[in-house]
Amino acid sequence: DAKTTQPTSMDCAEGRAANLPCNHSTISGNEYVYWYRQIHSQGPQYIIHGLKNNETNEMASLIITEDRKSSTLILPHATLRDTAVYYCIVRVAGSGGSNYKLTFGKGTLLTVNP
Amino acid sequence: NAGVMQNPRHLVRRRGQEARLRCSPMKGHSHVYWYRQLPEEGLKFMVYLQKENIIDESGMPKERFSAEFPKEGPSILRIQQVVRGDSAAYFCASSHPDRRMNTEAFFGQGTRLTVV
């Protein structure tokens, strides 16, 4: 799986949009960008994933650049409960075989301030 | 639809004892993954199982650790003769086997093992 680079930490004011960047310059054509987050002492939570088109769900939006070498996770209206470590992971989609294991880096600690 | 259930949530063992961690996947999921998170570190993949089969155990320590996912019942991660270095949070995740479904991995809340 391609390697990702994320800032160590970020701050965001409550109610504002949180934009979390991720660089994945060695991404392959069949690799997706996944985002998970881990709120303190809890299990990781799936947020969103995408291949090349921008994606949106009830939790967040994912913007992938045209060359696919970077992406941004957007939490449109951050709340205090969004304080967590956010992981950007690049991997081939679908289950089966050793492709599936998720390689978690250090992620970005997002702190939402009141 | 209940999520991935892990028990116990907290487990304390003395050095040399055995630890058994259980994971019940989400309904309809037949793929299970175990991850370990040492204090102040990231999550590390341990093992990937399907019903009655170990698919990938490349992240498992060579000794004292074993995992199973029987035809009936939960997946079990077993640690024999625990040592203090085994103290960590152990997370289980599951996914659906059908590529046409949402095959994302959903994680449980983890078991926090403390070896005293």
PDB file of C-alpha atoms in Angstrom:
ATOM      1  CA  ASP A   1       0.000   0.000   0.000  1.00  0.00           C
ATOM      2  CA  ALA A   2       1.150   3.530  -0.754  1.00  0.00           C
ATOM      3  CA  LYS A   3       2.455   5.642   2.099  1.00  0.00           C
ATOM      4  CA  THR A   4       0.563   8.678   3.378  1.00  0.00           C
ATOM      5  CA  THR A   5       1.741  11.864   5.053  1.00  0.00           C
ATOM      6  CA  GLN A   6      -0.450  13.855   7.440  1.00  0.00           C
ATOM      7  CA  PRO A   7       0.186  16.765   9.789  1.00  0.00           C
ATOM      8  CA  THR A   8       0.705  15.672  13.356  1.00  0.00           C
ATOM      9  CA  SER A   9      -1.964  17.916  14.795  1.00  0.00           C
ATOM     10  CA  MET A  10      -4.533  20.548  13.904  1.00  0.00           C
ATOM     11  CA  ASP A  11      -6.937  22.800  15.752  1.00  0.00           C
ATOM     12  CA  CYS A  12     -10.392  23.881  14.726  1.00  0.00           C
ATOM     13  CA  ALA A  13     -13.036  26.105  16.289  1.00  0.00           C
ATOM     14  CA  GLU A  14     -16.346  24.509  17.116  1.00  0.00           C
ATOM     15  CA  GLY A  15     -18.901  25.064  14.355  1.00  0.00           C
ATOM     16  CA  ARG A  16     -16.276  25.792  11.718  1.00  0.00           C
ATOM     17  CA  ALA A  17     -15.186  23.457   8.947  1.00  0.00           C
ATOM     18  CA  ALA A  18     -12.225  21.214   9.665  1.00  0.00           C
ATOM     19  CA  ASN A  19     -10.040  20.486   6.641  1.00  0.00           C
ATOM     20  CA  LEU A  20      -7.600  17.639   7.136  1.00  0.00           C
ATOM     21  CA  PRO A  21      -4.991  17.164   4.417  1.00  0.00           C
ATOM     22  CA  CYS A  22      -3.263  13.989   3.336  1.00  0.00           C
ATOM     23  CA  ASN A  23      -0.473  13.455   0.839  1.00  0.00           C
ATOM     24  CA  HIS A  24      -0.230  10.153  -1.024  1.00  0.00           C
ATOM     25  CA  SER A  25       2.044  10.909  -3.954  1.00  0.00           C
ATOM     26  CA  THR A  26       2.844   7.229  -4.668  1.00  0.00           C
ATOM     27  CA  ILE A  27      -0.750   6.090  -4.898  1.00  0.00           C
ATOM     28  CA  SER A  28      -1.464   3.471  -7.545  1.00  0.00           C
ATOM     29  CA  GLY A  29      -4.320   3.510  -9.999  1.00  0.00           C
ATOM     30  CA  ASN A  30      -6.291   0.826  -8.177  1.00  0.00           C
ATOM     31  CA  GLU A  31      -5.796   2.209  -4.685  1.00  0.00           C
ATOM     32  CA  TYR A  32      -8.510   4.020  -2.795  1.00  0.00           C
ATOM     33  CA  VAL A  33      -8.166   6.706  -0.159  1.00  0.00           C
ATOM     34  CA  TYR A  34      -9.796   5.747   3.142  1.00  0.00           C
ATOM     35  CA  TRP A  35     -10.341   7.808   6.250  1.00  0.00           C
ATOM     36  CA  TYR A  36     -10.847   6.447   9.734  1.00  0.00           C
ATOM     37  CA  ARG A  37     -10.839   8.219  13.050  1.00  0.00           C
ATOM     38  CA  GLN A  38     -10.207   7.104  16.591  1.00  0.00           C
ATOM     39  CA  ILE A  39     -11.775   8.974  19.435  1.00  0.00           C
ATOM     40  CA  HIS A  40      -9.830   8.540  22.654  1.00  0.00           C
ATOM     41  CA  SER A  41     -10.027   4.992  24.051  1.00  0.00           C
ATOM     42  CA  GLN A  42     -12.496   3.860  21.397  1.00  0.00           C
ATOM     43  CA  GLY A  43     -12.193   1.636  18.355  1.00  0.00           C
ATOM     44  CA  PRO A  44     -11.426   3.193  14.969  1.00  0.00           C
ATOM     45  CA  GLN A  45     -14.460   4.424  13.098  1.00  0.00           C
ATOM     46  CA  TYR A  46     -14.800   4.333   9.322  1.00  0.00           C
ATOM     47  CA  ILE A  47     -15.586   7.762   7.864  1.00  0.00           C
ATOM     48  CA  ILE A  48     -15.411   7.715   4.081  1.00  0.00           C
ATOM     49  CA  HIS A  49     -13.431   6.477   1.116  1.00  0.00           C
ATOM     50  CA  GLY A  50     -12.977   7.397  -2.529  1.00  0.00           C
ATOM     51  CA  LEU A  51     -11.062   6.547  -5.697  1.00  0.00           C
ATOM     52  CA  LYS A  52     -10.927   9.711  -7.795  1.00  0.00           C
ATOM     53  CA  ASN A  53     -14.253  11.471  -7.537  1.00  0.00           C
ATOM     54  CA  ASN A  54     -15.193  13.642  -4.608  1.00  0.00           C
ATOM     55  CA  GLU A  55     -17.369  11.835  -2.111  1.00  0.00           C
ATOM     56  CA  THR A  56     -19.818  12.992   0.535  1.00  0.00           C
ATOM     57  CA  ASN A  57     -21.733  11.188   3.230  1.00  0.00           C
ATOM     58  CA  GLU A  58     -23.487  12.118   6.440  1.00  0.00           C
ATOM     59  CA  MET A  59     -20.191  12.438   8.293  1.00  0.00           C
ATOM     60  CA  ALA A  60     -17.817  14.182   5.922  1.00  0.00           C
ATOM     61  CA  SER A  61     -16.700  15.083   2.426  1.00  0.00           C
ATOM     62  CA  LEU A  62     -13.613  13.793   0.684  1.00  0.00           C
ATOM     63  CA  ILE A  63     -11.903  15.913  -1.940  1.00  0.00           C
ATOM     64  CA  ILE A  64      -9.292  14.132  -4.071  1.00  0.00           C
ATOM     65  CA  THR A  65      -7.046  16.131  -6.381  1.00  0.00           C
ATOM     66  CA  GLU A  66      -7.143  15.373 -10.072  1.00  0.00           C
ATOM     67  CA  ASP A  67      -3.683  13.783 -10.018  1.00  0.00           C
ATOM     68  CA  ARG A  68      -4.783  11.785  -6.923  1.00  0.00           C
ATOM     69  CA  LYS A  69      -1.573  12.634  -5.100  1.00  0.00           C
ATOM     70  CA  SER A  70      -3.369  14.328  -2.224  1.00  0.00           C
ATOM     71  CA  SER A  71      -6.766  14.592  -0.631  1.00  0.00           C
ATOM     72  CA  THR A  72      -8.640  16.561   2.014  1.00  0.00           C
ATOM     73  CA  LEU A  73     -11.190  15.320   4.502  1.00  0.00           C
ATOM     74  CA  ILE A  74     -13.736  17.983   5.360  1.00  0.00           C
ATOM     75  CA  LEU A  75     -15.893  17.983   8.454  1.00  0.00           C
ATOM     76  CA  PRO A  76     -18.318  20.784   7.558  1.00  0.00           C
ATOM     77  CA  HIS A  77     -19.358  21.824  11.064  1.00  0.00           C
ATOM     78  CA  ALA A  78     -16.941  20.451  13.615  1.00  0.00           C
ATOM     79  CA  THR A  79     -18.195  19.703  17.108  1.00  0.00           C
ATOM     80  CA  LEU A  80     -16.318  18.950  20.301  1.00  0.00           C
ATOM     81  CA  ARG A  81     -17.097  15.271  19.764  1.00  0.00           C
ATOM     82  CA  ASP A  82     -15.094  15.323  16.545  1.00  0.00           C
ATOM     83  CA  THR A  83     -11.888  15.649  18.560  1.00  0.00           C
ATOM     84  CA  ALA A  84      -9.982  12.509  17.550  1.00  0.00           C
ATOM     85  CA  VAL A  85      -7.007  11.130  15.658  1.00  0.00           C
ATOM     86  CA  TYR A  86      -7.817  10.980  11.953  1.00  0.00           C
ATOM     87  CA  TYR A  87      -6.092   8.403   9.790  1.00  0.00           C
ATOM     88  CA  CYS A  88      -5.684   8.622   6.034  1.00  0.00           C
ATOM     89  CA  ILE A  89      -5.041   5.173   4.551  1.00  0.00           C
ATOM     90  CA  VAL A  90      -4.414   4.161   0.973  1.00  0.00           C
ATOM     91  CA  ARG A  91      -5.196   0.630  -0.106  1.00  0.00           C
ATOM     92  CA  VAL A  92      -6.816  -1.553  -2.696  1.00  0.00           C
ATOM     93  CA  ALA A  93     -10.546  -1.807  -2.064  1.00  0.00           C
ATOM     94  CA  GLY A  94     -12.475  -4.967  -1.367  1.00  0.00           C
ATOM     95  CA  SER A  95     -12.015  -7.793   1.053  1.00  0.00           C
ATOM     96  CA  GLY A  96     -10.118 -10.962   0.586  1.00  0.00           C
ATOM     97  CA  GLY A  97      -6.455 -11.726   0.717  1.00  0.00           C
ATOM     98  CA  SER A  98      -3.771  -9.764   2.447  1.00  0.00           C
ATOM     99  CA  ASN A  99      -4.757  -6.631   0.513  1.00  0.00           C
ATOM    100  CA  TYR A 100      -7.221  -5.997   3.222  1.00  0.00           C
ATOM    101  CA  LYS A 101      -5.094  -5.200   6.197  1.00  0.00           C
ATOM    102  CA  LEU A 102      -5.205  -1.518   7.096  1.00  0.00           C
ATOM    103  CA  THR A 103      -1.869   0.167   7.691  1.00  0.00           C
ATOM    104  CA  PHE A 104      -2.409   2.900  10.253  1.00  0.00           C
ATOM    105  CA  GLY A 105       0.175   5.650  10.445  1.00  0.00           C
ATOM    106  CA  LYS A 106       0.322   8.249  13.189  1.00  0.00           C
ATOM    107  CA  GLY A 107      -2.611  10.231  11.839  1.00  0.00           C
ATOM    108  CA  THR A 108      -3.617  13.800  12.650  1.00  0.00           C
ATOM    109  CA  LEU A 109      -4.837  14.727  16.096  1.00  0.00           C
ATOM    110  CA  LEU A 110      -7.705  17.127  15.474  1.00  0.00           C
ATOM    111  CA  THR A 111      -8.671  19.188  18.490  1.00  0.00           C
ATOM    112  CA  VAL A 112     -11.955  21.040  18.251  1.00  0.00           C
ATOM    113  CA  ASN A 113     -11.997  23.997  20.603  1.00  0.00           C
ATOM    114  CA  PRO A 114     -15.103  25.651  22.085  1.00  0.00           C
TER     115      PRO A 114
ATOM    116  CA  ASN B   1     -27.938  -4.317  13.721  1.00  0.00           C
ATOM    117  CA  ALA B   2     -25.464  -4.665  16.530  1.00  0.00           C
ATOM    118  CA  GLY B   3     -21.923  -3.599  15.847  1.00  0.00           C
ATOM    119  CA  VAL B   4     -18.774  -5.613  16.438  1.00  0.00           C
ATOM    120  CA  MET B   5     -18.878  -6.855  20.002  1.00  0.00           C
ATOM    121  CA  GLN B   6     -15.754  -7.486  21.984  1.00  0.00           C
ATOM    122  CA  ASN B   7     -15.505  -8.871  25.470  1.00  0.00           C
ATOM    123  CA  PRO B   8     -14.333  -8.367  27.988  1.00  0.00           C
ATOM    124  CA  ARG B   9     -13.750  -4.620  27.685  1.00  0.00           C
ATOM    125  CA  HIS B  10     -11.078  -4.757  30.347  1.00  0.00           C
ATOM    126  CA  LEU B  11      -8.986  -7.763  31.317  1.00  0.00           C
ATOM    127  CA  VAL B  12      -6.356  -7.980  34.016  1.00  0.00           C
ATOM    128  CA  ARG B  13      -3.993 -10.927  34.059  1.00  0.00           C
ATOM    129  CA  ARG B  14      -0.952 -11.809  36.114  1.00  0.00           C
ATOM    130  CA  ARG B  15       2.276 -12.629  34.336  1.00  0.00           C
ATOM    131  CA  GLY B  16       2.213 -16.213  33.128  1.00  0.00           C
ATOM    132  CA  GLN B  17      -1.563 -16.507  32.910  1.00  0.00           C
ATOM    133  CA  GLU B  18      -3.585 -16.911  29.741  1.00  0.00           C
ATOM    134  CA  ALA B  19      -5.714 -14.197  28.176  1.00  0.00           C
ATOM    135  CA  ARG B  20      -8.676 -14.990  25.924  1.00  0.00           C
ATOM    136  CA  LEU B  21     -10.237 -12.148  23.993  1.00  0.00           C
ATOM    137  CA  ARG B  22     -13.532 -12.622  22.185  1.00  0.00           C
ATOM    138  CA  CYS B  23     -14.948 -10.917  19.139  1.00  0.00           C
ATOM    139  CA  SER B  24     -18.396 -11.332  17.641  1.00  0.00           C
ATOM    140  CA  PRO B  25     -18.523  -9.773  14.172  1.00  0.00           C
ATOM    141  CA  MET B  26     -21.392  -7.785  12.792  1.00  0.00           C
ATOM    142  CA  LYS B  27     -24.304  -9.786  11.450  1.00  0.00           C
ATOM    143  CA  GLY B  28     -23.528 -11.100   7.996  1.00  0.00           C
ATOM    144  CA  HIS B  29     -19.778 -10.500   8.326  1.00  0.00           C
ATOM    145  CA  SER B  30     -17.546 -13.509   7.950  1.00  0.00           C
ATOM    146  CA  HIS B  31     -14.192 -11.734   7.794  1.00  0.00           C
ATOM    147  CA  VAL B  32     -12.498 -10.826  11.066  1.00  0.00           C
ATOM    148  CA  TYR B  33      -9.311  -8.871  11.724  1.00  0.00           C
ATOM    149  CA  TRP B  34      -7.387  -8.344  14.926  1.00  0.00           C
ATOM    150  CA  TYR B  35      -5.253  -5.288  15.619  1.00  0.00           C
ATOM    151  CA  ARG B  36      -3.130  -4.336  18.584  1.00  0.00           C
ATOM    152  CA  GLN B  37      -2.457  -0.845  19.891  1.00  0.00           C
ATOM    153  CA  LEU B  38       0.386  -0.529  22.335  1.00  0.00           C
ATOM    154  CA  PRO B  39       0.367   2.492  24.666  1.00  0.00           C
ATOM    155  CA  GLU B  40       1.117   5.709  22.774  1.00  0.00           C
ATOM    156  CA  GLU B  41       1.466   3.838  19.481  1.00  0.00           C
ATOM    157  CA  GLY B  42      -0.619   3.293  16.371  1.00  0.00           C
ATOM    158  CA  LEU B  43      -2.719   0.281  15.502  1.00  0.00           C
ATOM    159  CA  LYS B  44      -0.856  -2.687  14.096  1.00  0.00           C
ATOM    160  CA  PHE B  45      -2.443  -5.482  12.092  1.00  0.00           C
ATOM    161  CA  MET B  46      -2.133  -8.914  13.656  1.00  0.00           C
ATOM    162  CA  VAL B  47      -4.268 -11.467  11.852  1.00  0.00           C
ATOM    163  CA  TYR B  48      -7.054 -11.857   9.299  1.00  0.00           C
ATOM    164  CA  LEU B  49      -9.455 -14.766   9.556  1.00  0.00           C
ATOM    165  CA  GLN B  50     -12.415 -16.114   7.694  1.00  0.00           C
ATOM    166  CA  LYS B  51     -14.664 -18.801   9.092  1.00  0.00           C
ATOM    167  CA  GLU B  52     -12.424 -21.711  10.156  1.00  0.00           C
ATOM    168  CA  ASN B  53      -9.459 -20.327   8.214  1.00  0.00           C
ATOM    169  CA  ILE B  54      -6.496 -18.095   8.971  1.00  0.00           C
ATOM    170  CA  ILE B  55      -5.869 -16.032   5.869  1.00  0.00           C
ATOM    171  CA  ASP B  56      -3.034 -13.763   6.935  1.00  0.00           C
ATOM    172  CA  GLU B  57      -1.214 -13.945  10.258  1.00  0.00           C
ATOM    173  CA  SER B  58       1.792 -11.910   9.244  1.00  0.00           C
ATOM    174  CA  GLY B  59       1.382  -9.533  12.184  1.00  0.00           C
ATOM    175  CA  MET B  60       1.108 -12.164  14.886  1.00  0.00           C
ATOM    176  CA  PRO B  61       4.033 -12.706  17.258  1.00  0.00           C
ATOM    177  CA  LYS B  62       5.597 -16.087  16.567  1.00  0.00           C
ATOM    178  CA  GLU B  63       5.070 -17.450  20.051  1.00  0.00           C
ATOM    179  CA  ARG B  64       2.288 -17.448  22.633  1.00  0.00           C
ATOM    180  CA  PHE B  65      -0.314 -15.819  20.347  1.00  0.00           C
ATOM    181  CA  SER B  66      -2.989 -17.681  18.439  1.00  0.00           C
ATOM    182  CA  ALA B  67      -6.314 -16.842  16.849  1.00  0.00           C
ATOM    183  CA  GLU B  68      -9.294 -18.792  15.673  1.00  0.00           C
ATOM    184  CA  PHE B  69     -12.673 -18.139  14.126  1.00  0.00           C
ATOM    185  CA  PRO B  70     -14.743 -21.312  14.430  1.00  0.00           C
ATOM    186  CA  LYS B  71     -17.759 -22.194  12.363  1.00  0.00           C
ATOM    187  CA  GLU B  72     -19.956 -21.367  15.328  1.00  0.00           C
ATOM    188  CA  GLY B  73     -19.238 -18.730  17.929  1.00  0.00           C
ATOM    189  CA  PRO B  74     -16.974 -15.732  18.214  1.00  0.00           C
ATOM    190  CA  SER B  75     -13.421 -15.266  17.085  1.00  0.00           C
ATOM    191  CA  ILE B  76     -10.907 -15.807  19.869  1.00  0.00           C
ATOM    192  CA  LEU B  77      -7.496 -14.221  20.282  1.00  0.00           C
ATOM    193  CA  ARG B  78      -5.522 -16.239  22.781  1.00  0.00           C
ATOM    194  CA  ILE B  79      -2.353 -15.123  24.499  1.00  0.00           C
ATOM    195  CA  GLN B  80      -0.558 -17.719  26.551  1.00  0.00           C
ATOM    196  CA  GLN B  81       1.861 -16.976  29.403  1.00  0.00           C
ATOM    197  CA  VAL B  82       1.256 -13.248  29.220  1.00  0.00           C
ATOM    198  CA  VAL B  83       4.077 -10.802  29.905  1.00  0.00           C
ATOM    199  CA  ARG B  84       3.923  -7.115  30.790  1.00  0.00           C
ATOM    200  CA  GLY B  85       4.719  -6.183  27.194  1.00  0.00           C
ATOM    201  CA  ASP B  86       1.421  -7.716  26.101  1.00  0.00           C
ATOM    202  CA  SER B  87      -0.444  -4.918  27.877  1.00  0.00           C
ATOM    203  CA  ALA B  88      -2.288  -3.112  25.112  1.00  0.00           C
ATOM    204  CA  ALA B  89      -5.663  -2.460  23.549  1.00  0.00           C
ATOM    205  CA  TYR B  90      -6.730  -5.233  21.207  1.00  0.00           C
ATOM    206  CA  PHE B  91      -9.256  -4.317  18.548  1.00  0.00           C
ATOM    207  CA  CYS B  92     -11.300  -6.597  16.384  1.00  0.00           C
ATOM    208  CA  ALA B  93     -12.837  -5.554  13.077  1.00  0.00           C
ATOM    209  CA  SER B  94     -15.176  -7.325  10.706  1.00  0.00           C
ATOM    210  CA  SER B  95     -16.267  -6.932   7.117  1.00  0.00           C
ATOM    211  CA  HIS B  96     -18.753  -8.384   4.689  1.00  0.00           C
ATOM    212  CA  PRO B  97     -17.428 -11.003   2.254  1.00  0.00           C
ATOM    213  CA  ASP B  98     -19.425  -9.825  -0.745  1.00  0.00           C
ATOM    214  CA  ARG B  99     -17.567  -7.273  -2.834  1.00  0.00           C
ATOM    215  CA  ARG B 100     -20.895  -5.881  -3.944  1.00  0.00           C
ATOM    216  CA  MET B 101     -21.676  -4.914  -0.363  1.00  0.00           C
ATOM    217  CA  ASN B 102     -20.023  -2.297   1.751  1.00  0.00           C
ATOM    218  CA  THR B 103     -16.822  -4.129   2.567  1.00  0.00           C
ATOM    219  CA  GLU B 104     -15.433  -1.586   4.925  1.00  0.00           C
ATOM    220  CA  ALA B 105     -13.996  -2.768   8.208  1.00  0.00           C
ATOM    221  CA  PHE B 106     -16.029  -1.935  11.276  1.00  0.00           C
ATOM    222  CA  PHE B 107     -14.222  -2.004  14.573  1.00  0.00           C
ATOM    223  CA  GLY B 108     -15.274  -3.026  18.036  1.00  0.00           C
ATOM    224  CA  GLN B 109     -14.567  -1.008  21.154  1.00  0.00           C
ATOM    225  CA  GLY B 110     -11.576  -3.098  22.033  1.00  0.00           C
ATOM    226  CA  THR B 111     -10.320  -5.127  24.958  1.00  0.00           C
ATOM    227  CA  ARG B 112      -7.800  -3.435  27.191  1.00  0.00           C
ATOM    228  CA  LEU B 113      -5.431  -6.024  28.544  1.00  0.00           C
ATOM    229  CA  THR B 114      -3.349  -5.158  31.569  1.00  0.00           C
ATOM    230  CA  VAL B 115      -0.683  -7.587  32.720  1.00  0.00           C
ATOM    231  CA  VAL B 116       0.391  -7.133  36.325  1.00  0.00           C
TER     232      VAL B 116
END
